[in-house]
Every structure is written in structure tokens, then in C-alpha cells.
Tab-separated table of C-alpha atoms in Angstrom:
chain	number	residue	atom	x	y	z
H	1	MET	CA	83.509	-1.714	214.169
H	2	THR	CA	80.585	-1.905	216.563
H	3	GLU	CA	81.264	1.630	217.803
H	4	GLN	CA	81.336	2.930	214.214
H	5	LEU	CA	78.006	1.278	213.425
H	6	GLU	CA	76.502	2.746	216.577
H	7	SER	CA	77.820	6.189	215.613
H	8	ILE	CA	76.388	5.891	212.095
H	9	GLY	CA	73.042	4.713	213.479
H	10	SER	CA	72.959	7.634	215.928
H	11	ILE	CA	73.669	10.144	213.163
H	12	ALA	CA	70.967	8.586	210.961
H	13	ILE	CA	68.388	8.860	213.744
H	14	GLU	CA	69.357	12.469	214.549
H	15	LEU	CA	69.246	13.434	210.861
H	16	THR	CA	65.781	11.902	210.527
H	17	VAL	CA	64.511	13.666	213.640
H	18	GLY	CA	66.123	16.934	212.514
H	19	LEU	CA	64.540	16.658	209.055
H	20	PHE	CA	61.021	16.123	210.365
H	21	GLY	CA	61.557	18.818	212.986
H	22	LEU	CA	62.563	21.326	210.303
H	23	LEU	CA	59.605	20.307	208.127
H	24	LEU	CA	57.321	20.979	211.077
H	25	LEU	CA	59.001	24.337	211.619
H	26	THR	CA	58.450	25.338	207.976
H	27	LYS	CA	54.757	24.568	208.449
H	28	VAL	CA	54.707	26.954	211.402
H	29	MET	CA	56.517	29.642	209.394
H	30	GLY	CA	53.942	29.341	206.596
H	31	ARG	CA	54.128	29.150	202.809
H	32	ALA	CA	54.779	32.854	202.310
H	33	SER	CA	58.011	32.627	204.290
H	34	MET	CA	59.243	29.789	202.086
H	35	SER	CA	58.301	31.220	198.700
H	36	GLU	CA	59.241	34.865	199.274
H	37	ALA	CA	61.782	35.054	202.078
H	38	THR	CA	62.220	38.360	203.874
H	39	PRO	CA	65.568	39.134	205.601
H	40	PHE	CA	64.102	37.897	208.905
H	41	ASP	CA	62.988	34.599	207.314
H	42	PHE	CA	66.425	34.181	205.717
H	43	ILE	CA	68.171	34.643	209.066
H	44	SER	CA	65.754	32.211	210.709
H	45	MET	CA	66.488	29.458	208.196
H	46	ILE	CA	70.268	29.924	208.500
H	47	VAL	CA	70.234	29.885	212.308
H	48	VAL	CA	67.974	26.835	212.579
H	49	GLY	CA	70.035	24.909	210.018
H	50	ASP	CA	73.196	25.763	211.950
H	51	PHE	CA	71.593	24.651	215.230
H	52	VAL	CA	70.583	21.310	213.770
H	53	SER	CA	73.936	20.614	212.056
H	54	ASP	CA	75.917	21.437	215.201
H	55	ALA	CA	73.627	19.317	217.359
H	56	ILE	CA	73.790	16.323	215.013
H	57	TYR	CA	77.551	16.194	214.541
H	58	ASP	CA	78.498	17.026	218.122
H	59	PRO	CA	79.066	13.618	219.812
H	60	GLU	CA	78.133	15.061	223.194
H	61	THR	CA	74.760	16.358	221.975
H	62	HIS	CA	71.660	14.300	222.682
H	63	ILE	CA	68.814	14.043	220.204
H	64	LEU	CA	66.565	15.934	222.645
H	65	LYS	CA	68.797	18.980	222.210
H	66	VAL	CA	68.114	18.874	218.470
H	67	LEU	CA	64.374	18.891	219.086
H	68	PHE	CA	64.683	21.578	221.751
H	69	ALA	CA	66.671	23.878	219.426
H	70	ILE	CA	64.045	23.537	216.668
H	71	PHE	CA	61.105	23.807	219.082
H	72	PHE	CA	62.449	26.867	220.922
H	73	TRP	CA	63.364	28.694	217.701
H	74	GLY	CA	59.899	27.899	216.359
H	75	ILE	CA	58.361	29.494	219.462
H	76	LEU	CA	60.476	32.636	218.948
H	77	ILE	CA	59.399	32.891	215.297
H	78	TYR	CA	55.751	32.368	216.260
H	79	MET	CA	55.986	35.066	218.951
H	80	ILE	CA	57.564	37.560	216.552
H	81	ASP	CA	54.896	36.803	213.912
H	82	PHE	CA	52.222	37.349	216.564
H	83	ILE	CA	53.787	40.652	217.658
H	84	THR	CA	54.052	41.961	214.088
H	85	LEU	CA	50.438	40.959	213.497
H	86	LYS	CA	49.188	42.869	216.546
H	87	LEU	CA	51.631	45.794	216.581
H	88	HIS	CA	51.907	47.348	213.144
H	89	LYS	CA	54.887	49.571	214.055
H	90	THR	CA	57.108	46.534	214.729
H	91	ARG	CA	56.820	45.298	211.130
H	92	ALA	CA	59.326	47.835	209.849
H	93	PHE	CA	61.973	46.415	212.201
H	94	PHE	CA	61.346	42.700	211.649
H	95	GLU	CA	60.108	42.587	208.053
H	96	SER	CA	61.370	45.813	206.409
H	97	GLN	CA	59.083	48.025	204.347
H	98	PRO	CA	58.508	48.476	200.606
H	99	VAL	CA	60.457	51.431	199.215
H	100	ILE	CA	59.680	53.478	196.110
H	101	VAL	CA	62.881	53.553	194.049
H	102	ILE	CA	61.400	55.095	190.877
H	103	ARG	CA	58.800	57.830	191.269
H	104	ASN	CA	57.066	59.398	188.263
H	105	GLY	CA	59.756	57.946	186.022
H	106	ILE	CA	62.641	59.426	188.049
H	107	ILE	CA	65.096	57.190	189.913
H	108	ASP	CA	65.362	57.945	193.625
H	109	ARG	CA	69.111	57.622	194.187
H	110	MET	CA	68.837	58.177	197.934
H	111	ALA	CA	66.347	55.307	198.266
H	112	LEU	CA	68.674	53.036	196.276
H	113	LYS	CA	71.688	54.050	198.362
H	114	LYS	CA	69.801	53.521	201.629
H	115	ASN	CA	68.849	49.979	200.563
H	116	LYS	CA	72.316	49.130	199.171
H	117	VAL	CA	71.047	48.764	195.585
H	118	ASP	CA	73.036	50.161	192.666
H	119	ILE	CA	71.775	50.998	189.181
H	120	ASN	CA	73.088	47.769	187.647
H	121	HIS	CA	71.266	45.673	190.239
H	122	LEU	CA	68.069	47.672	189.714
H	123	GLN	CA	68.303	47.083	185.958
H	124	MET	CA	68.786	43.352	186.577
H	125	LEU	CA	65.654	43.267	188.755
H	126	LEU	CA	63.712	45.081	186.049
H	127	ARG	CA	64.939	42.724	183.328
H	128	ASP	CA	63.667	39.882	185.484
H	129	ARG	CA	60.243	41.546	185.076
H	130	GLU	CA	60.841	41.708	181.296
H	131	ILE	CA	61.388	45.468	181.387
H	132	PHE	CA	64.524	46.520	179.524
H	133	SER	CA	64.290	50.300	179.719
H	134	ILE	CA	63.630	52.563	182.693
H	135	ARG	CA	61.782	54.938	180.359
H	136	GLU	CA	58.847	52.458	180.442
H	137	ILE	CA	58.345	52.824	184.203
H	138	SER	CA	56.183	55.249	186.116
H	139	PHE	CA	56.697	53.737	189.586
H	140	ALA	CA	58.938	50.931	190.861
H	141	ILE	CA	58.768	49.580	194.404
H	142	LEU	CA	61.537	47.563	196.039
H	143	GLU	CA	59.801	44.866	198.106
H	144	PRO	CA	61.092	43.397	201.414
H	145	ASN	CA	61.978	40.147	199.621
H	146	GLY	CA	64.345	41.989	197.257
H	147	LYS	CA	62.097	41.908	194.189
H	148	VAL	CA	60.665	44.898	192.334
H	149	SER	CA	57.008	45.671	191.667
H	150	VAL	CA	56.380	47.965	188.705
H	151	ILE	CA	53.680	50.285	187.402
H	152	LYS	CA	54.344	51.061	183.737
H	153	LYS	CA	53.634	54.347	182.016
H	154	PRO	CA	50.264	54.261	180.193
H	155	GLU	CA	51.855	54.200	176.732
H	156	TYR	CA	53.838	51.072	177.671
H	157	GLY	CA	51.050	49.256	179.503
H	158	THR	CA	49.664	45.911	178.335
H	159	VAL	CA	46.624	46.170	176.092
H	160	ASN	CA	43.577	44.300	177.426
H	161	ARG	CA	40.270	43.278	175.902
H	162	ASN	CA	38.425	46.274	177.367
H	163	ASP	CA	40.834	48.632	175.602
H	164	LEU	CA	39.896	47.013	172.276
H	165	SER	CA	36.169	46.794	173.154
H	166	LEU	CA	36.293	43.010	172.764
H	167	PRO	CA	33.888	40.709	174.624
H	168	VAL	CA	35.239	39.286	177.880
H	169	HIS	CA	35.055	35.508	178.280
H	170	ALA	CA	34.986	33.533	181.508
H	171	VAL	CA	38.110	31.590	182.447
H	172	SER	CA	38.558	28.409	184.463
H	173	VAL	CA	41.408	26.577	186.160
H	174	PRO	CA	42.856	23.733	184.024
H	175	VAL	CA	42.404	20.262	185.523
H	176	THR	CA	45.037	17.578	184.942
H	177	LEU	CA	43.349	14.303	183.984
H	178	ILE	CA	46.440	12.243	183.093
H	179	SER	CA	49.960	12.774	184.416
H	180	ASP	CA	52.831	10.568	183.195
H	181	GLY	CA	50.392	7.934	181.985
H	182	VAL	CA	48.392	7.784	185.250
H	183	ILE	CA	44.706	8.712	185.222
H	184	ILE	CA	43.855	11.041	188.118
H	185	ARG	CA	40.343	9.920	189.003
H	186	LYS	CA	39.780	12.611	191.603
H	187	ASN	CA	40.372	15.297	188.967
H	188	LEU	CA	38.136	13.478	186.504
H	189	LYS	CA	35.291	13.674	189.001
H	190	GLU	CA	36.060	17.336	189.685
H	191	ALA	CA	35.847	18.085	185.958
H	192	GLY	CA	32.516	16.250	185.750
H	193	LYS	CA	33.934	13.561	183.457
H	194	THR	CA	34.099	9.767	183.620
H	195	GLU	CA	36.878	7.320	182.880
H	196	ASN	CA	34.879	5.889	179.955
H	197	TRP	CA	34.564	9.390	178.477
H	198	LEU	CA	38.324	9.838	178.759
H	199	LYS	CA	39.029	6.501	177.107
H	200	ASP	CA	36.684	7.435	174.235
H	201	GLU	CA	38.548	10.733	173.800
H	202	LEU	CA	41.850	8.871	173.678
H	203	ALA	CA	40.455	6.433	171.130
H	204	LYS	CA	39.351	9.348	168.900
H	205	ARG	CA	43.000	10.384	168.818
H	206	SER	CA	44.210	6.842	168.086
H	207	ILE	CA	45.670	6.440	171.569
H	208	GLU	CA	45.149	2.920	172.876
H	209	ASN	CA	46.179	3.381	176.497
H	210	SER	CA	46.627	6.203	179.000
H	211	SER	CA	50.217	5.038	179.544
H	212	GLN	CA	51.026	6.607	176.153
H	213	VAL	CA	49.989	10.047	177.414
H	214	MET	CA	52.434	12.359	179.161
H	215	LEU	CA	49.812	14.971	180.016
H	216	ALA	CA	46.073	15.338	179.535
H	217	GLU	CA	44.439	18.555	180.655
H	218	TRP	CA	40.823	19.706	180.612
H	219	ARG	CA	39.662	23.307	180.499
H	220	ASP	CA	36.067	24.412	180.051
H	221	GLU	CA	36.939	27.108	177.509
H	222	ASP	CA	38.730	24.911	174.980
H	223	GLY	CA	38.214	21.297	176.016
H	224	LEU	CA	40.830	18.539	176.208
H	225	PHE	CA	44.534	19.042	175.582
H	226	LEU	CA	46.825	16.008	175.119
H	227	GLN	CA	50.532	15.475	174.810
H	228	THR	CA	51.838	11.968	174.231
H	229	LYS	CA	55.162	10.562	175.402
């Protein structure tokens, strides 16, 4: 029984250390690597996860080996990032390059074949961009992360205010003032508002307490938006 408890305690400690080590590694890799993983980033995450799992569940592995595996792999990733930053030619090997798969409305079959993408997969990627017909596209670029960037033909492009000769208005970032009933005082100050002002606005809408509000958002263009629970 004592040996089992010691084993469980050891695993718990190694899992905790491994978790914080991986979190630190993701900080080193940067946000872009997490949100839009390239093939190199994908391989990195798989290898590091495998290192950590093997080290944790191997009874002969010490916790220092877990940290060493994460630390050493982090150094390798940092070195490769540094090399690709300084030597532009190495980026094609480590990060891949964007490829034009539709040019002037014509599908480049060789480019698709080279990147192991068939027509059905290309159509799926386009539908993800809310494009349901290839006839709408002038250029499509397959990005290193597997997504597609698109330039539409002029007749299918989105109409903007300049096209209609309408006046252009300034826009601002919405600021959340209440989230799940909690007043966010820092955001209130950022919006140039006070808590008394907010309470008065709630009272005008027959809301007695901020706890009744799911979301309150302020935007300079159109004022306060509220949604109750």
C-alpha cells in the first residue's frame, strides 16, 4: 500500500512538472505556433508530448530527465527559429512555402498533386472560407498551415462603403464592462466610465444588480449593449 501511494505521488509530481515545463515551452514557441501550426510545429508538439509521457510512466526515469527532455527540445526549436529568421533560404525546408493552387481562375493540378491535395479537399477548404464555387476565385494560395487564402474575382468581391460612396465612420474595440455578473473595473476605467454611471445605466433598464447581467459591452460608436441572464 505504501509503495502504491509513493508511486502515485511520484506520478503526480512528474505530471505537474511536465505540465509546467510544456507550458513554458509553448511560451518559447510563441502564439503563432499554437494558433496556426505548421508541419514543423506539429512534429514538435508530438515529439515533446511523447518524451514527457515516456519519461513520466517509465519507473526508471527521474524527474530531471523530464525537465531535460523539455529543455533540450526547447533549445532545438529556438535554434531552428533563429536560423530561419537569419537565413531566409532555410524557411522552405523547416516551414514550407505558400503555393498558388488557383491562378487566374484556373486550378493548378500539378501544385495540388505536389502538395497531396485533391479537388474534394480543396473544395472543403474553400467552403470553410464561405466560397462554394471555384468560379468566384481569381487566386487561391495554399498556406503552410494547410489553410487557403483567396482573392475573389472583382464581380464576386465584397462591396464596401467606398464603392457606394458612403461616408466612412471610425471604429473602436468593444470593451467588456460586465462578464457573468462581475463588473470589470479595469475595463470601466479604460472606457472612461465609472461604476456609478454603470449602475445608473442598469437602473434605466430596470436591472437592480450586475449579477443579473450576463454581458455588458461598451463601444464608442453605439454605446452600451446588455444581455441579461
